Tab-separated table of C-alpha atoms in Angstrom:
chain	number	residue	atom	x	y	z
A	1	MET	CA	-104.388	27.110	13.162
A	2	GLU	CA	-101.745	28.666	15.364
A	3	GLY	CA	-101.646	25.510	17.471
A	4	LYS	CA	-100.923	23.398	14.397
A	5	GLU	CA	-98.148	25.739	13.330
A	6	GLU	CA	-96.648	25.506	16.821
A	7	ASP	CA	-96.762	21.676	16.664
A	8	VAL	CA	-95.030	21.717	13.303
A	9	ARG	CA	-92.387	24.092	14.607
A	10	LEU	CA	-91.742	21.975	17.679
A	11	GLY	CA	-91.658	18.813	15.589
A	12	ALA	CA	-89.165	20.341	13.183
A	13	ASN	CA	-86.880	21.365	16.040
A	14	LYS	CA	-87.207	18.075	17.887
A	15	PHE	CA	-84.426	16.468	15.877
A	16	THR	CA	-81.161	18.188	15.073
A	17	GLU	CA	-80.351	18.486	11.394
A	18	ARG	CA	-77.797	15.919	10.302
A	19	GLN	CA	-74.702	17.252	8.626
A	20	PRO	CA	-74.378	16.104	4.997
A	21	LEU	CA	-71.710	13.569	4.170
A	22	GLY	CA	-68.377	15.169	3.524
A	23	THR	CA	-68.535	17.939	6.114
A	24	SER	CA	-66.069	18.528	8.889
A	25	ALA	CA	-68.632	17.254	11.385
A	26	GLN	CA	-67.970	13.722	10.154
A	27	SER	CA	-64.263	14.017	9.471
A	28	LYS	CA	-63.365	12.315	12.789
A	29	ASP	CA	-59.811	12.615	14.009
A	30	TYR	CA	-57.680	12.840	10.897
A	31	LYS	CA	-54.249	14.300	10.344
A	32	GLU	CA	-52.855	14.935	6.880
A	33	PRO	CA	-49.835	12.678	6.304
A	34	PRO	CA	-46.597	14.519	5.522
A	35	PRO	CA	-45.569	14.646	1.847
A	36	ALA	CA	-43.083	12.063	0.674
A	37	PRO	CA	-39.512	13.402	0.314
A	38	LEU	CA	-38.337	14.103	-3.203
A	39	PHE	CA	-35.293	11.877	-2.744
A	40	GLU	CA	-35.069	9.113	-0.180
A	41	PRO	CA	-31.691	7.351	-0.562
A	42	GLY	CA	-32.461	5.029	2.334
A	43	GLU	CA	-35.111	3.317	0.215
A	44	LEU	CA	-32.432	1.661	-1.896
A	45	GLN	CA	-31.253	-0.285	1.128
A	46	SER	CA	-34.710	-1.581	1.990
A	47	TRP	CA	-35.975	-4.943	0.743
A	48	SER	CA	-39.534	-3.568	0.719
A	49	PHE	CA	-38.449	-1.083	-1.984
A	50	TRP	CA	-37.131	-3.805	-4.300
A	51	ARG	CA	-40.028	-6.115	-3.482
A	52	ALA	CA	-42.463	-3.378	-4.506
A	53	GLY	CA	-40.681	-2.938	-7.834
A	54	ILE	CA	-40.797	-6.674	-8.488
A	55	ALA	CA	-44.510	-6.669	-7.674
A	56	GLU	CA	-45.060	-3.891	-10.226
A	57	PHE	CA	-43.099	-5.864	-12.836
A	58	ILE	CA	-45.074	-9.075	-12.309
A	59	ALA	CA	-48.422	-7.274	-12.165
A	60	THR	CA	-47.783	-5.377	-15.408
A	61	PHE	CA	-46.473	-8.560	-17.044
A	62	LEU	CA	-49.700	-10.410	-16.168
A	63	PHE	CA	-51.787	-7.414	-17.191
A	64	LEU	CA	-50.294	-7.307	-20.692
A	65	TYR	CA	-50.337	-11.070	-21.055
A	66	ILE	CA	-54.070	-11.443	-20.356
A	67	THR	CA	-55.255	-8.291	-22.104
A	68	ILE	CA	-53.198	-8.571	-25.298
A	69	LEU	CA	-54.087	-12.261	-25.537
A	70	THR	CA	-57.759	-11.256	-25.311
A	71	VAL	CA	-57.297	-8.677	-28.069
A	72	MET	CA	-55.621	-11.284	-30.253
A	73	GLY	CA	-58.469	-13.716	-29.599
A	74	VAL	CA	-61.011	-11.163	-30.799
A	75	SER	CA	-58.858	-10.416	-33.861
A	76	ARG	CA	-58.612	-14.118	-34.685
A	77	SER	CA	-62.376	-14.572	-34.730
A	78	GLY	CA	-64.054	-14.106	-38.106
A	79	SER	CA	-67.206	-12.715	-36.476
A	80	LYS	CA	-67.611	-10.441	-33.481
A	81	CYS	CA	-70.543	-12.595	-32.399
A	82	ALA	CA	-68.184	-15.572	-32.113
A	83	SER	CA	-65.870	-13.754	-29.683
A	84	VAL	CA	-66.095	-11.610	-26.586
A	85	GLY	CA	-65.987	-8.448	-28.740
A	86	ILE	CA	-65.182	-4.941	-27.525
A	87	GLN	CA	-67.119	-5.491	-24.310
A	88	GLY	CA	-65.021	-8.552	-23.530
A	89	ILE	CA	-61.797	-6.650	-24.193
A	90	ALA	CA	-62.964	-3.873	-21.872
A	91	TRP	CA	-63.818	-6.446	-19.187
A	92	ALA	CA	-60.393	-8.065	-19.573
A	93	PHE	CA	-58.623	-4.748	-18.966
A	94	GLY	CA	-60.910	-3.652	-16.133
A	95	GLY	CA	-61.047	-7.084	-14.512
A	96	MET	CA	-57.297	-7.533	-14.545
A	97	ILE	CA	-56.767	-4.116	-12.981
A	98	PHE	CA	-59.275	-5.012	-10.261
A	99	ALA	CA	-57.541	-8.317	-9.515
A	100	LEU	CA	-53.971	-7.026	-9.717
A	101	VAL	CA	-54.569	-3.877	-7.669
A	102	TYR	CA	-56.213	-6.063	-5.032
A	103	CYS	CA	-53.178	-8.391	-5.014
A	104	THR	CA	-50.426	-5.755	-4.993
A	105	ALA	CA	-51.943	-2.755	-3.183
A	106	GLY	CA	-50.397	-3.773	0.129
A	107	ILE	CA	-46.960	-4.296	-1.427
A	108	SER	CA	-46.401	-1.521	-3.954
A	109	GLY	CA	-49.667	0.396	-3.945
A	110	GLY	CA	-50.816	-1.445	-7.073
A	111	HIS	CA	-50.010	1.244	-9.625
A	112	ILE	CA	-49.440	-0.973	-12.732
A	113	ASN	CA	-49.404	2.222	-14.794
A	114	PRO	CA	-46.782	4.984	-15.187
A	115	ALA	CA	-49.564	7.586	-15.402
A	116	VAL	CA	-50.907	6.547	-11.998
A	117	THR	CA	-47.385	6.615	-10.574
A	118	PHE	CA	-46.791	10.053	-12.094
A	119	GLY	CA	-50.036	11.447	-10.664
A	120	LEU	CA	-49.291	10.104	-7.189
A	121	PHE	CA	-45.742	11.495	-7.406
A	122	LEU	CA	-47.089	14.962	-8.229
A	123	ALA	CA	-49.310	14.664	-5.164
A	124	ARG	CA	-46.192	13.802	-3.114
A	125	LYS	CA	-47.483	10.332	-2.262
A	126	LEU	CA	-44.153	8.720	-3.146
A	127	SER	CA	-40.561	9.795	-3.736
A	128	LEU	CA	-38.983	10.492	-7.114
A	129	THR	CA	-36.668	7.507	-6.564
A	130	ARG	CA	-39.580	5.136	-6.128
A	131	ALA	CA	-41.577	6.707	-8.978
A	132	ILE	CA	-38.748	6.222	-11.495
A	133	PHE	CA	-38.136	2.669	-10.287
A	134	TYR	CA	-41.835	1.800	-10.607
A	135	ILE	CA	-42.096	3.213	-14.128
A	136	VAL	CA	-39.025	1.286	-15.296
A	137	MET	CA	-40.324	-1.969	-13.830
A	138	GLN	CA	-43.794	-1.391	-15.268
A	139	CYS	CA	-42.377	-0.873	-18.758
A	140	LEU	CA	-40.156	-3.951	-18.517
A	141	GLY	CA	-43.089	-6.038	-17.320
A	142	ALA	CA	-45.260	-4.801	-20.177
A	143	ILE	CA	-42.601	-5.640	-22.763
A	144	CYS	CA	-42.220	-9.160	-21.379
A	145	GLY	CA	-45.980	-9.704	-21.219
A	146	ALA	CA	-46.513	-8.683	-24.837
A	147	GLY	CA	-43.459	-10.739	-25.835
A	148	VAL	CA	-44.945	-13.926	-24.377
A	149	VAL	CA	-48.172	-13.367	-26.336
A	150	LYS	CA	-46.186	-12.925	-29.547
A	151	GLY	CA	-44.283	-16.110	-28.750
A	152	PHE	CA	-47.532	-18.072	-28.841
A	153	GLN	CA	-48.482	-16.973	-32.352
A	154	PRO	CA	-45.826	-14.766	-33.977
A	155	SER	CA	-47.221	-14.626	-37.504
A	156	PHE	CA	-50.776	-13.986	-36.364
A	157	TYR	CA	-49.538	-11.423	-33.849
A	158	LYS	CA	-47.798	-9.400	-36.561
A	159	ALA	CA	-50.703	-9.709	-38.995
A	160	ASN	CA	-53.277	-8.374	-36.542
A	161	GLY	CA	-51.621	-5.336	-35.032
A	162	GLY	CA	-50.159	-6.916	-31.919
A	163	GLY	CA	-52.529	-4.993	-29.676
A	164	ALA	CA	-50.561	-1.806	-30.345
A	165	ASN	CA	-52.316	1.508	-29.773
A	166	VAL	CA	-52.888	3.668	-32.849
A	167	VAL	CA	-55.323	6.451	-33.683
A	168	SER	CA	-58.114	4.847	-35.705
A	169	HIS	CA	-59.039	5.963	-39.227
A	170	GLY	CA	-61.496	8.821	-39.195
A	171	TYR	CA	-59.990	10.408	-36.089
A	172	THR	CA	-57.266	13.058	-35.892
A	173	LYS	CA	-54.231	13.046	-33.635
A	174	GLY	CA	-55.979	15.738	-31.612
A	175	ASP	CA	-58.965	13.434	-31.127
A	176	GLY	CA	-56.682	10.674	-29.916
A	177	LEU	CA	-54.801	12.983	-27.571
A	178	GLY	CA	-58.033	14.328	-26.106
A	179	ALA	CA	-59.415	10.814	-25.580
A	180	GLU	CA	-56.242	9.768	-23.776
A	181	ILE	CA	-56.203	12.874	-21.563
A	182	ILE	CA	-59.823	12.531	-20.475
A	183	GLY	CA	-59.649	8.745	-20.118
A	184	THR	CA	-56.580	8.950	-17.907
A	185	PHE	CA	-58.144	11.760	-15.891
A	186	VAL	CA	-61.101	9.473	-15.118
A	187	LEU	CA	-58.769	6.670	-14.042
A	188	VAL	CA	-56.360	8.703	-11.910
A	189	TYR	CA	-59.133	10.741	-10.292
A	190	THR	CA	-60.808	7.463	-9.337
A	191	VAL	CA	-57.514	6.231	-7.876
A	192	PHE	CA	-57.191	9.361	-5.732
A	193	SER	CA	-60.787	9.164	-4.555
A	194	ALA	CA	-60.792	5.437	-3.824
A	195	THR	CA	-57.534	5.563	-1.858
A	196	ASP	CA	-58.083	8.875	-0.049
A	197	ALA	CA	-57.141	8.244	3.595
A	198	LYS	CA	-59.330	11.100	4.832
A	199	ARG	CA	-62.328	9.706	2.999
A	200	ASN	CA	-61.696	6.279	4.486
A	201	ALA	CA	-61.547	7.807	7.974
A	202	ARG	CA	-64.669	9.903	7.436
A	203	ASP	CA	-66.765	7.211	5.776
A	204	SER	CA	-65.573	4.217	7.765
A	205	HIS	CA	-69.210	3.148	8.072
A	206	VAL	CA	-69.362	2.732	4.274
A	207	PRO	CA	-67.362	-0.332	3.214
A	208	ILE	CA	-65.387	0.242	0.005
A	209	LEU	CA	-62.989	-1.997	-1.812
A	210	ALA	CA	-60.633	0.405	-3.596
A	211	PRO	CA	-59.698	-1.935	-6.497
A	212	LEU	CA	-63.351	-2.233	-7.515
A	213	PRO	CA	-64.016	1.389	-8.590
A	214	ILE	CA	-60.533	1.568	-10.128
A	215	GLY	CA	-61.118	-1.540	-12.239
A	216	PHE	CA	-64.598	-0.354	-13.155
A	217	ALA	CA	-63.206	3.014	-14.291
A	218	VAL	CA	-60.748	1.206	-16.572
A	219	PHE	CA	-63.606	-0.889	-17.969
A	220	LEU	CA	-65.773	2.142	-18.743
A	221	VAL	CA	-62.953	4.140	-20.321
A	222	HIS	CA	-62.151	1.190	-22.594
A	223	LEU	CA	-65.780	0.915	-23.683
A	224	ALA	CA	-65.697	4.593	-24.671
A	225	THR	CA	-62.284	4.911	-26.331
A	226	ILE	CA	-61.399	1.540	-27.882
A	227	PRO	CA	-62.909	2.760	-31.186
A	228	ILE	CA	-60.718	5.886	-31.085
A	229	THR	CA	-57.246	4.778	-29.956
A	230	GLY	CA	-57.635	1.192	-28.809
A	231	THR	CA	-57.442	2.820	-25.352
A	232	GLY	CA	-54.003	3.452	-23.949
A	233	ILE	CA	-54.347	5.408	-20.655
A	234	ASN	CA	-51.280	3.398	-19.614
A	235	PRO	CA	-47.930	4.291	-21.228
A	236	ALA	CA	-46.364	0.974	-20.192
A	237	ARG	CA	-49.131	-0.979	-21.906
A	238	SER	CA	-48.698	1.108	-25.085
A	239	LEU	CA	-44.895	0.858	-25.004
A	240	GLY	CA	-44.817	-2.903	-24.451
A	241	ALA	CA	-47.154	-3.607	-27.356
A	242	ALA	CA	-45.365	-1.115	-29.654
A	243	ILE	CA	-41.897	-2.549	-28.973
A	244	ILE	CA	-42.934	-6.158	-29.539
A	245	TYR	CA	-45.077	-5.351	-32.589
A	246	ASN	CA	-42.461	-2.870	-33.887
A	247	LYS	CA	-44.120	-1.576	-37.050
A	248	ASP	CA	-43.797	1.994	-38.284
A	249	HIS	CA	-47.473	2.903	-37.896
A	250	ALA	CA	-47.373	1.765	-34.261
A	251	TRP	CA	-44.686	4.378	-33.583
A	252	ASP	CA	-46.218	7.215	-35.629
A	253	ASP	CA	-48.729	8.113	-32.933
A	254	HIS	CA	-46.897	6.627	-29.976
A	255	TRP	CA	-46.156	10.004	-28.388
A	256	ILE	CA	-49.907	10.458	-27.858
A	257	PHE	CA	-49.925	7.511	-25.467
A	258	TRP	CA	-47.329	9.134	-23.241
A	259	VAL	CA	-48.237	12.804	-23.462
A	260	GLY	CA	-51.988	12.226	-23.131
A	261	PRO	CA	-51.884	9.994	-20.023
A	262	PHE	CA	-49.311	12.181	-18.278
A	263	ILE	CA	-51.375	15.330	-18.885
A	264	GLY	CA	-54.524	13.546	-17.716
A	265	ALA	CA	-52.765	12.291	-14.587
A	266	ALA	CA	-51.393	15.750	-13.790
A	267	LEU	CA	-54.843	17.326	-14.180
A	268	ALA	CA	-56.411	14.673	-11.945
A	269	ALA	CA	-53.757	15.210	-9.272
A	270	LEU	CA	-54.229	18.978	-9.461
A	271	TYR	CA	-58.016	18.712	-9.277
A	272	HIS	CA	-58.064	16.310	-6.351
A	273	GLN	CA	-55.318	17.931	-4.274
A	274	VAL	CA	-56.130	21.594	-4.904
A	275	ILE	CA	-59.880	21.728	-5.599
A	276	ILE	CA	-61.301	18.741	-3.733
A	277	ARG	CA	-58.904	18.542	-0.790
A	278	ALA	CA	-57.556	22.133	-0.820
A	279	ILE	CA	-54.275	20.852	0.595
A	280	PRO	CA	-52.103	23.849	-0.455
A	281	PHE	CA	-54.440	26.191	1.418
A	282	LYS	CA	-54.402	24.022	4.534
A	283	SER	CA	-50.612	23.902	4.659
A	284	SER	CA	-50.312	27.655	4.259
A	285	SER	CA	-52.813	28.433	7.001
């Protein structure tokens, strides 16, 4: 019996225990990039800065065009079975984010959402100058995208809500705000995780296409919250539809679709930077 125990002990010690994924043993050579400066005046003289803003404008324009047109198509149908339904709307939003982030990530970072830009700014991933420029271009792109959809069918657009975000009947403003905070947290946390440079260095053996989990997060959040608010989680998307639709009830709850996403983005940035990455503690040590 003792011989068997000795064999087991030798067998157990024959191979060294592998460190679990995520430990420092597999972190490779990685240095934390310095935080972006708050103001970077030199950016204004760089063509790459303006090109990135144009990319954000075009991406948000295409995003609103495809998604609002899908919403209008579902509204036009007399039966949900004769249209793509809520699942199709969710796929349109998630699929467009996947495609557009893939196309623009190397140019502007592929934000396409003021909440994402705000979260990344709080994490010092970009300057205040660039963040403001991105948000302005995203909002302008969203307005133009929704405007083109209205141009196709103005009377039908007005009669069917124009894709504007409102809190649905049976839900309170608090319900809508909570749905927007949590939904945006899911999105922005996914953005941080999928684009984490340290994770990419550590898990280089695991291929990952960052736009895929980001688009899938948008899809899942839409499935969950379309019945509550129509799913904002993107202030530019909500603003563009509200301005073009321009009815009183579209503006009554509009603040929810700015406050909620910005709170959710701030919480996601705080969670990822402080809890997951512990960056403040590293810099102070």
